[in-house]
Coordinates of C-alpha atoms in Angstrom, one line a residue:
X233 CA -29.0 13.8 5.9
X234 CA -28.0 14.1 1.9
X235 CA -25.8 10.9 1.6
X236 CA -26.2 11.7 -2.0
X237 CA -23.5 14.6 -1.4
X238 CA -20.7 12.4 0.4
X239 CA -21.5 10.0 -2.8
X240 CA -20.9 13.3 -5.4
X241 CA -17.9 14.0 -3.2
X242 CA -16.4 10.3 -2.2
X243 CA -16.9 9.1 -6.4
X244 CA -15.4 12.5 -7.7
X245 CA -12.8 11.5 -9.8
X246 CA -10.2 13.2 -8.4
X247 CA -10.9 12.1 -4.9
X248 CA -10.4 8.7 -5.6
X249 CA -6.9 8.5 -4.6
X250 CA -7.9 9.7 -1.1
X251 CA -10.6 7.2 -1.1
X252 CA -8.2 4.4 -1.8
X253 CA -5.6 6.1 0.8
X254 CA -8.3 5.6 3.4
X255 CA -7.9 1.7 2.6
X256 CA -4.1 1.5 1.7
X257 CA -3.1 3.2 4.9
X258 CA -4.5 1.3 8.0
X259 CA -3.5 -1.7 5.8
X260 CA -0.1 -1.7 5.2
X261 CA 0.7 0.1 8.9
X262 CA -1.3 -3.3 10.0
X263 CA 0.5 -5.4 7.6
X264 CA 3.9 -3.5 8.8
X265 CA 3.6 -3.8 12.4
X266 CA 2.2 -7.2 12.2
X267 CA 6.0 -8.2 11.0
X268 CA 7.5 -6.0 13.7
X269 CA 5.8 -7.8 16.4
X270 CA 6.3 -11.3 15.0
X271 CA 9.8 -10.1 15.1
X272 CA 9.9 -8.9 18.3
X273 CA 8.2 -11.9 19.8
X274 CA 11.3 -13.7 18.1
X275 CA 13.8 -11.7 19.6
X276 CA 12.6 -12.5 22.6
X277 CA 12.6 -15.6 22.3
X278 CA 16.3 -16.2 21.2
X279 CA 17.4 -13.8 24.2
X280 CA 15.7 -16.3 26.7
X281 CA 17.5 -19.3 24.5
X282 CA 20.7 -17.8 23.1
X283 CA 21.4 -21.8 21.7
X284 CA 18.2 -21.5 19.7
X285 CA 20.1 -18.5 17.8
X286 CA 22.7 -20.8 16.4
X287 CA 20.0 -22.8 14.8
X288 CA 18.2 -22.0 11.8
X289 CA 15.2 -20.6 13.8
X290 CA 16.9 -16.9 14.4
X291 CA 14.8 -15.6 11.3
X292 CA 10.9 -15.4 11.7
X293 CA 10.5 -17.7 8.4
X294 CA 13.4 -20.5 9.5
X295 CA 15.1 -22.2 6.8
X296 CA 13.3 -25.4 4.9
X297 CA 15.1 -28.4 3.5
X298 CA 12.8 -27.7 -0.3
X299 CA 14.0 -24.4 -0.3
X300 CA 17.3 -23.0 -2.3
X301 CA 20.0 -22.0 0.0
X302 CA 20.6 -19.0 -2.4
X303 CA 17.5 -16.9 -3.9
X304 CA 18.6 -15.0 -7.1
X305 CA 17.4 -11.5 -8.6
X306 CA 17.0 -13.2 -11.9
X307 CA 14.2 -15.4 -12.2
X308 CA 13.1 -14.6 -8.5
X309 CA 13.0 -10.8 -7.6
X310 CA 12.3 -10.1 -11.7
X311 CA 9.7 -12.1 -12.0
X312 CA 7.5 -10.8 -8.8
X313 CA 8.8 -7.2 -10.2
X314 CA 7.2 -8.0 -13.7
X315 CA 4.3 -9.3 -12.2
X316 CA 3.6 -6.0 -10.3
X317 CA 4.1 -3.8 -13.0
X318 CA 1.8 -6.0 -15.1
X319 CA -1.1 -5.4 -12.3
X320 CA -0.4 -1.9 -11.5
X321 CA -0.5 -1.0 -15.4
X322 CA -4.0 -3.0 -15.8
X323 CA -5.4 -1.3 -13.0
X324 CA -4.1 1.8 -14.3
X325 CA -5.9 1.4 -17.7
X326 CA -8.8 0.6 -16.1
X327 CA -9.0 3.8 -14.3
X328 CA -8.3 5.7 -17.2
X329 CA -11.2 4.3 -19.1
X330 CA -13.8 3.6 -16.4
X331 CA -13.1 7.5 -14.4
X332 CA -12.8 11.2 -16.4
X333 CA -10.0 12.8 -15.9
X334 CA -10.8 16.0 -13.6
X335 CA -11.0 18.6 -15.9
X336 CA -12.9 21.3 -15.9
X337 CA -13.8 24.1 -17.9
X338 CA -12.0 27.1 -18.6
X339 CA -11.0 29.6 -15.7
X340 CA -13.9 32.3 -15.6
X341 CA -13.0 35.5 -13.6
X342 CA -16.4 35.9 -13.3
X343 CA -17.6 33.2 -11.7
X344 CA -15.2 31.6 -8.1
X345 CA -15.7 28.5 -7.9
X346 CA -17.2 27.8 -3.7
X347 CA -15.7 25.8 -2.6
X348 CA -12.2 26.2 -4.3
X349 CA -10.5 23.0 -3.4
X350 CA -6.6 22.4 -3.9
X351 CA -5.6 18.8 -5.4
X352 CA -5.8 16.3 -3.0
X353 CA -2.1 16.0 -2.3
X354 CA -2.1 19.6 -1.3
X355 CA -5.2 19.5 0.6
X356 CA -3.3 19.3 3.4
X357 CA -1.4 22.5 3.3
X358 CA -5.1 24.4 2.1
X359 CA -6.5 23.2 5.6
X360 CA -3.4 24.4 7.6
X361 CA -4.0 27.7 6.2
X362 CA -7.0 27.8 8.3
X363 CA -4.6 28.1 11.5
X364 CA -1.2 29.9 10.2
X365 CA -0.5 32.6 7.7
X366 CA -0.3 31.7 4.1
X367 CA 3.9 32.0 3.8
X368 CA 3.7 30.2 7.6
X369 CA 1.3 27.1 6.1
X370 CA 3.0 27.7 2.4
X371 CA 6.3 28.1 2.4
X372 CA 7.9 27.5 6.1
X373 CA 6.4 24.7 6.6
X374 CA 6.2 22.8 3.6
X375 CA 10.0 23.4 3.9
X376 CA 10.8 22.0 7.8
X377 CA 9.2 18.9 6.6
X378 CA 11.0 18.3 3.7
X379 CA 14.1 19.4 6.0
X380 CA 12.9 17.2 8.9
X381 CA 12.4 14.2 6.6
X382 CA 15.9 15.0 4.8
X383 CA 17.5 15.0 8.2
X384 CA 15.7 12.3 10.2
X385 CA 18.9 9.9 9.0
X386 CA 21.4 12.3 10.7
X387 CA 19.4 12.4 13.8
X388 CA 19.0 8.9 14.1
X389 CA 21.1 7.5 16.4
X390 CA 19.6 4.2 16.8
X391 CA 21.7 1.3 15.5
X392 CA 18.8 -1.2 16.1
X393 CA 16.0 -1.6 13.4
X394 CA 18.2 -1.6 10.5
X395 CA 17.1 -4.0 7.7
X396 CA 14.2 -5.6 9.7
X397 CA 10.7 -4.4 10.9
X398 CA 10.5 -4.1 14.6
X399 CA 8.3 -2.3 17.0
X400 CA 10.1 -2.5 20.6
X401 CA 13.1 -1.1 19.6
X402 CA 11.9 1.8 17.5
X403 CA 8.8 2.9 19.7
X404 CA 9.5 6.9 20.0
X405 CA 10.2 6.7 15.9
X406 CA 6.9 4.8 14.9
X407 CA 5.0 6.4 17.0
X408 CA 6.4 9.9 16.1
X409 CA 5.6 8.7 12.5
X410 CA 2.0 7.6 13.7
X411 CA 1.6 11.3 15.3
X412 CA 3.3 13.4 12.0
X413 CA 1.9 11.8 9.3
X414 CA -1.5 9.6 10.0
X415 CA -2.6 11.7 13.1
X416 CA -1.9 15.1 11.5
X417 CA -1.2 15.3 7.4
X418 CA -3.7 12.4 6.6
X419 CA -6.6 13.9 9.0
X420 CA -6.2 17.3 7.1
X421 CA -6.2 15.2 4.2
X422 CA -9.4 13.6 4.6
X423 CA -11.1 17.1 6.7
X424 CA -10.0 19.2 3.7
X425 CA -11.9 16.4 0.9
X426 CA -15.1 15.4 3.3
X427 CA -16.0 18.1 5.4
X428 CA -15.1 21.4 4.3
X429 CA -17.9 23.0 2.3
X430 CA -18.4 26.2 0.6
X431 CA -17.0 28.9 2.2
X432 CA -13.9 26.6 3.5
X433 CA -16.9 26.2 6.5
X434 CA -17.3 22.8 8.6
X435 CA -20.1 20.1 7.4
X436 CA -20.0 16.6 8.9
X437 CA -20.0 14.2 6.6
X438 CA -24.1 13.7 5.4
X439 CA -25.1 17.3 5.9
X440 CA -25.9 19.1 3.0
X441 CA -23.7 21.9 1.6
X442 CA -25.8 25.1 1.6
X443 CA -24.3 28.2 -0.1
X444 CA -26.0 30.6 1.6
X445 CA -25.0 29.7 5.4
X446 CA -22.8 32.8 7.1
X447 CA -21.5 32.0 10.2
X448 CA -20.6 34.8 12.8
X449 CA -17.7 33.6 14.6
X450 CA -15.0 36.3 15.6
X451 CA -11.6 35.1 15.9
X452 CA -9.3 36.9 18.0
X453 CA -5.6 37.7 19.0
X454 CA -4.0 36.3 21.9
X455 CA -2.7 40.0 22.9
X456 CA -6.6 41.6 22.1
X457 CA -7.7 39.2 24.9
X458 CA -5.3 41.0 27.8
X459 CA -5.9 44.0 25.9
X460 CA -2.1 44.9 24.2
X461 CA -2.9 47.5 21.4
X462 CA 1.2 48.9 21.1
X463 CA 2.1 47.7 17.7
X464 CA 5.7 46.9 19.7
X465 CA 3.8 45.7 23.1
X466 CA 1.8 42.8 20.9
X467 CA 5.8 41.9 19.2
X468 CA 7.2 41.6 22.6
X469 CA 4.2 39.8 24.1
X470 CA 4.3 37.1 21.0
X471 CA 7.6 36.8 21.7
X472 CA 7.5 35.7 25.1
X473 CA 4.9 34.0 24.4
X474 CA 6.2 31.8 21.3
X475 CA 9.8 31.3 23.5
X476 CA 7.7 30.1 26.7
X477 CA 5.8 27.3 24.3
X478 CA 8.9 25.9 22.8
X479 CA 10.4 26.3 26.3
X480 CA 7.4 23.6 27.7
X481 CA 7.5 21.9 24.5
X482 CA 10.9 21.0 24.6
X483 CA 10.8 20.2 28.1
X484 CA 7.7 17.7 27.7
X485 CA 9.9 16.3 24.5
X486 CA 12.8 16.2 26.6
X487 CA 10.5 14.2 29.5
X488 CA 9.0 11.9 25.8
X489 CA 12.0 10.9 24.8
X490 CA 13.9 10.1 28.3
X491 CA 10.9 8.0 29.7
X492 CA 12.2 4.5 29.3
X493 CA 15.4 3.2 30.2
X494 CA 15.6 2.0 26.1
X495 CA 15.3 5.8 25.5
X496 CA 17.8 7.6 27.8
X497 CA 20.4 5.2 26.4
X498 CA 19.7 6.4 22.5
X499 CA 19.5 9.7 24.3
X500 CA 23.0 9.4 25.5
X501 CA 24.3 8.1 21.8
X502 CA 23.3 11.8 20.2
X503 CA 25.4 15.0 20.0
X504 CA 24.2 18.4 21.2
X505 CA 23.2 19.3 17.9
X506 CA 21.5 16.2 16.5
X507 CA 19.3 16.6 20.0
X508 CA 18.5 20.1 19.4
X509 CA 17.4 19.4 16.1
X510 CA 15.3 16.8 16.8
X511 CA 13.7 18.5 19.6
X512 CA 13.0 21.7 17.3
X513 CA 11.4 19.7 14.9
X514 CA 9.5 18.0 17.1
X515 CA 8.0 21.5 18.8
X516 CA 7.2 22.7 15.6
X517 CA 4.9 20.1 14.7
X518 CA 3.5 20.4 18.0
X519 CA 2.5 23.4 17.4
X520 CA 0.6 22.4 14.6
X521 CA -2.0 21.2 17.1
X522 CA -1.7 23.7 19.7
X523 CA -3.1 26.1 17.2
X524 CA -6.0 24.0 16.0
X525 CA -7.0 23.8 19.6
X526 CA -6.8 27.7 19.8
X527 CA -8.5 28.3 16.7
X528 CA -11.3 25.8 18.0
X529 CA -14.2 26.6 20.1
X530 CA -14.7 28.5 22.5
X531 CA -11.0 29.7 22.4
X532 CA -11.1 31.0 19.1
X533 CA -7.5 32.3 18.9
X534 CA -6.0 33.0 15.8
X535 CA -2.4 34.3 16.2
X536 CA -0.3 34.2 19.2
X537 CA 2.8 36.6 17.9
X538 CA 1.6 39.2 15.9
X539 CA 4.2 41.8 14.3
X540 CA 4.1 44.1 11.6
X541 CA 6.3 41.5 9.1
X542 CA 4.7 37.9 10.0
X543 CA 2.1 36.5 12.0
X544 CA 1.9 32.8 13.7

């Protein structure tokens, strides 16, 4: 196992904010969900003792006789403010004199760099153009998740969880967030910086990059499997094909999101088309993993709909 490779890759300068990110995430979702359950816990307690909600115990840090019944933005919020921009700018100096900046030398036509690796915030979209075509993982989807996030406040129709952290009442939207962001865009994240090699191939972290490995794996079409060789025969087949998946997709959303009695009653809140967007959205990142399973082994699938203007 060469360690000393992870080391080159892990202490490269401009892997270090991925490095931290492996740190900074899992603690602030802990530190965030910690609150949401001590608030939970304390909502459940005042519904069992609506008296006790009257009292100065409603809040999960009750009031104390020392402390001022009114907390200012000037000294209070300003000073903390201050304070953090102090640290943040020491720690910022420190990385600019302790790390190089990752520059290299001059583009040679020459000479391709193996492997050719994006920055690290758009290491993400690099990997999913292992799985879609490069204006599918480039452009259209980069765009439905700025959409989606743009939109997510028009498809909310939750009025709980406003202004307070809070797990039970905002299950399906954590763990939608869970599934979208940590279990998909930071994974591909962290597989685009630690384990693709030259060649864009697979090495597990430890294993040593070799440049000369070739690896004979044939991908194939969906429609080359059953045999379709019309140029209009493999359009119709994707087709059907790409309607029956968001057909079952939407249906299994539709099954997500009505599963608890908490749900159906959010679910009854929403118009037609706040629902259908959020189901849409919700099968297209879905389909995000169905196609890492089928470009997987032994499956090795790479498009389901081919035509003569786009692939996916």
């Amino acid at each position: 196992m060469d360690w000393h490779q992870l080391w080159a890759i892990t202490s490269a300068p401009d892997n270090i904010p991925i490095v931290a990110l492996l740190f900074l995430v899992p603690f602030y979702l802990w530190y965030g969900l910690r609150q949401s359950f001590a608030n939970d816990r304390l909502i459940a307690q005042l519904e069992a003792d609506p008296a006790l909600a009257k009292t100065h115990h409603r809040k999960t840090l009750p009031y104390k006789p020392e402390w001022p019944k009114e907390v200012h933005v000037w000294p209070f919020l300003l000073k903390v403010e201050f304070l953090a921009a102090v640290i943040v700018t020491v720690i910022l100096f420190v990385w600019s004199i302790t790390l190089n900046a990752p520059l290299e030398e001059p583009a040679n036509p020459n000479l391709t760099m193996n492997p050719s690796k994006a920055p690290w915030y758009f290491l993400g979209l690099q990997e999913m153009l292992v799985y879609f075509d490069p204006w599918m993982a480039g452009v259209v989807l980069p765009t439905l998740i700025i959409v989606g996030l743009m939109a997510i406040p028009y498809m909310d129709a939750n009025p709980l969880g406003n202004g307070y952290y809070t797990y039970k009442q905002r299950k399906f939207a954590i763990w939608s967030f869970l599934f979208g962001f940590v279990g998909l865009w930071v994974l591909m994240v962290i597989i685009g910086t630690f384990i693709r090699g030259p060649g864009w191939m697979w090495f597990w972290p430890g294993a040593t990059w070799d440049h000369n490995r070739l690896i004979f794996e044939t991908n194939r079409d969906l429609d080359q499997i059953l045999g379709i060789t019309s140029v209009w025969g493999r359009a119709i087949f994707g087709a059907f094909v790409v309607g029956l998946y968001f057909a079952l997709a939407g249906w299994a959303v539709h099954k997500l999101i009505t599963l608890t009695e908490f749900n159906r009653k959010i679910y009854e809140r929403m118009a037609l088309l706040q629902y259908l967007a959020l189901q849409f959205f919700l099968t297209v990142m879905l389909l995000l993993v169905v196609k890492i399973i089928l470009r997987r082994p032994p499956l090795r699938i790479k498009y389901i709909w081919v035509t003569p203007w786009f692939n996916i």
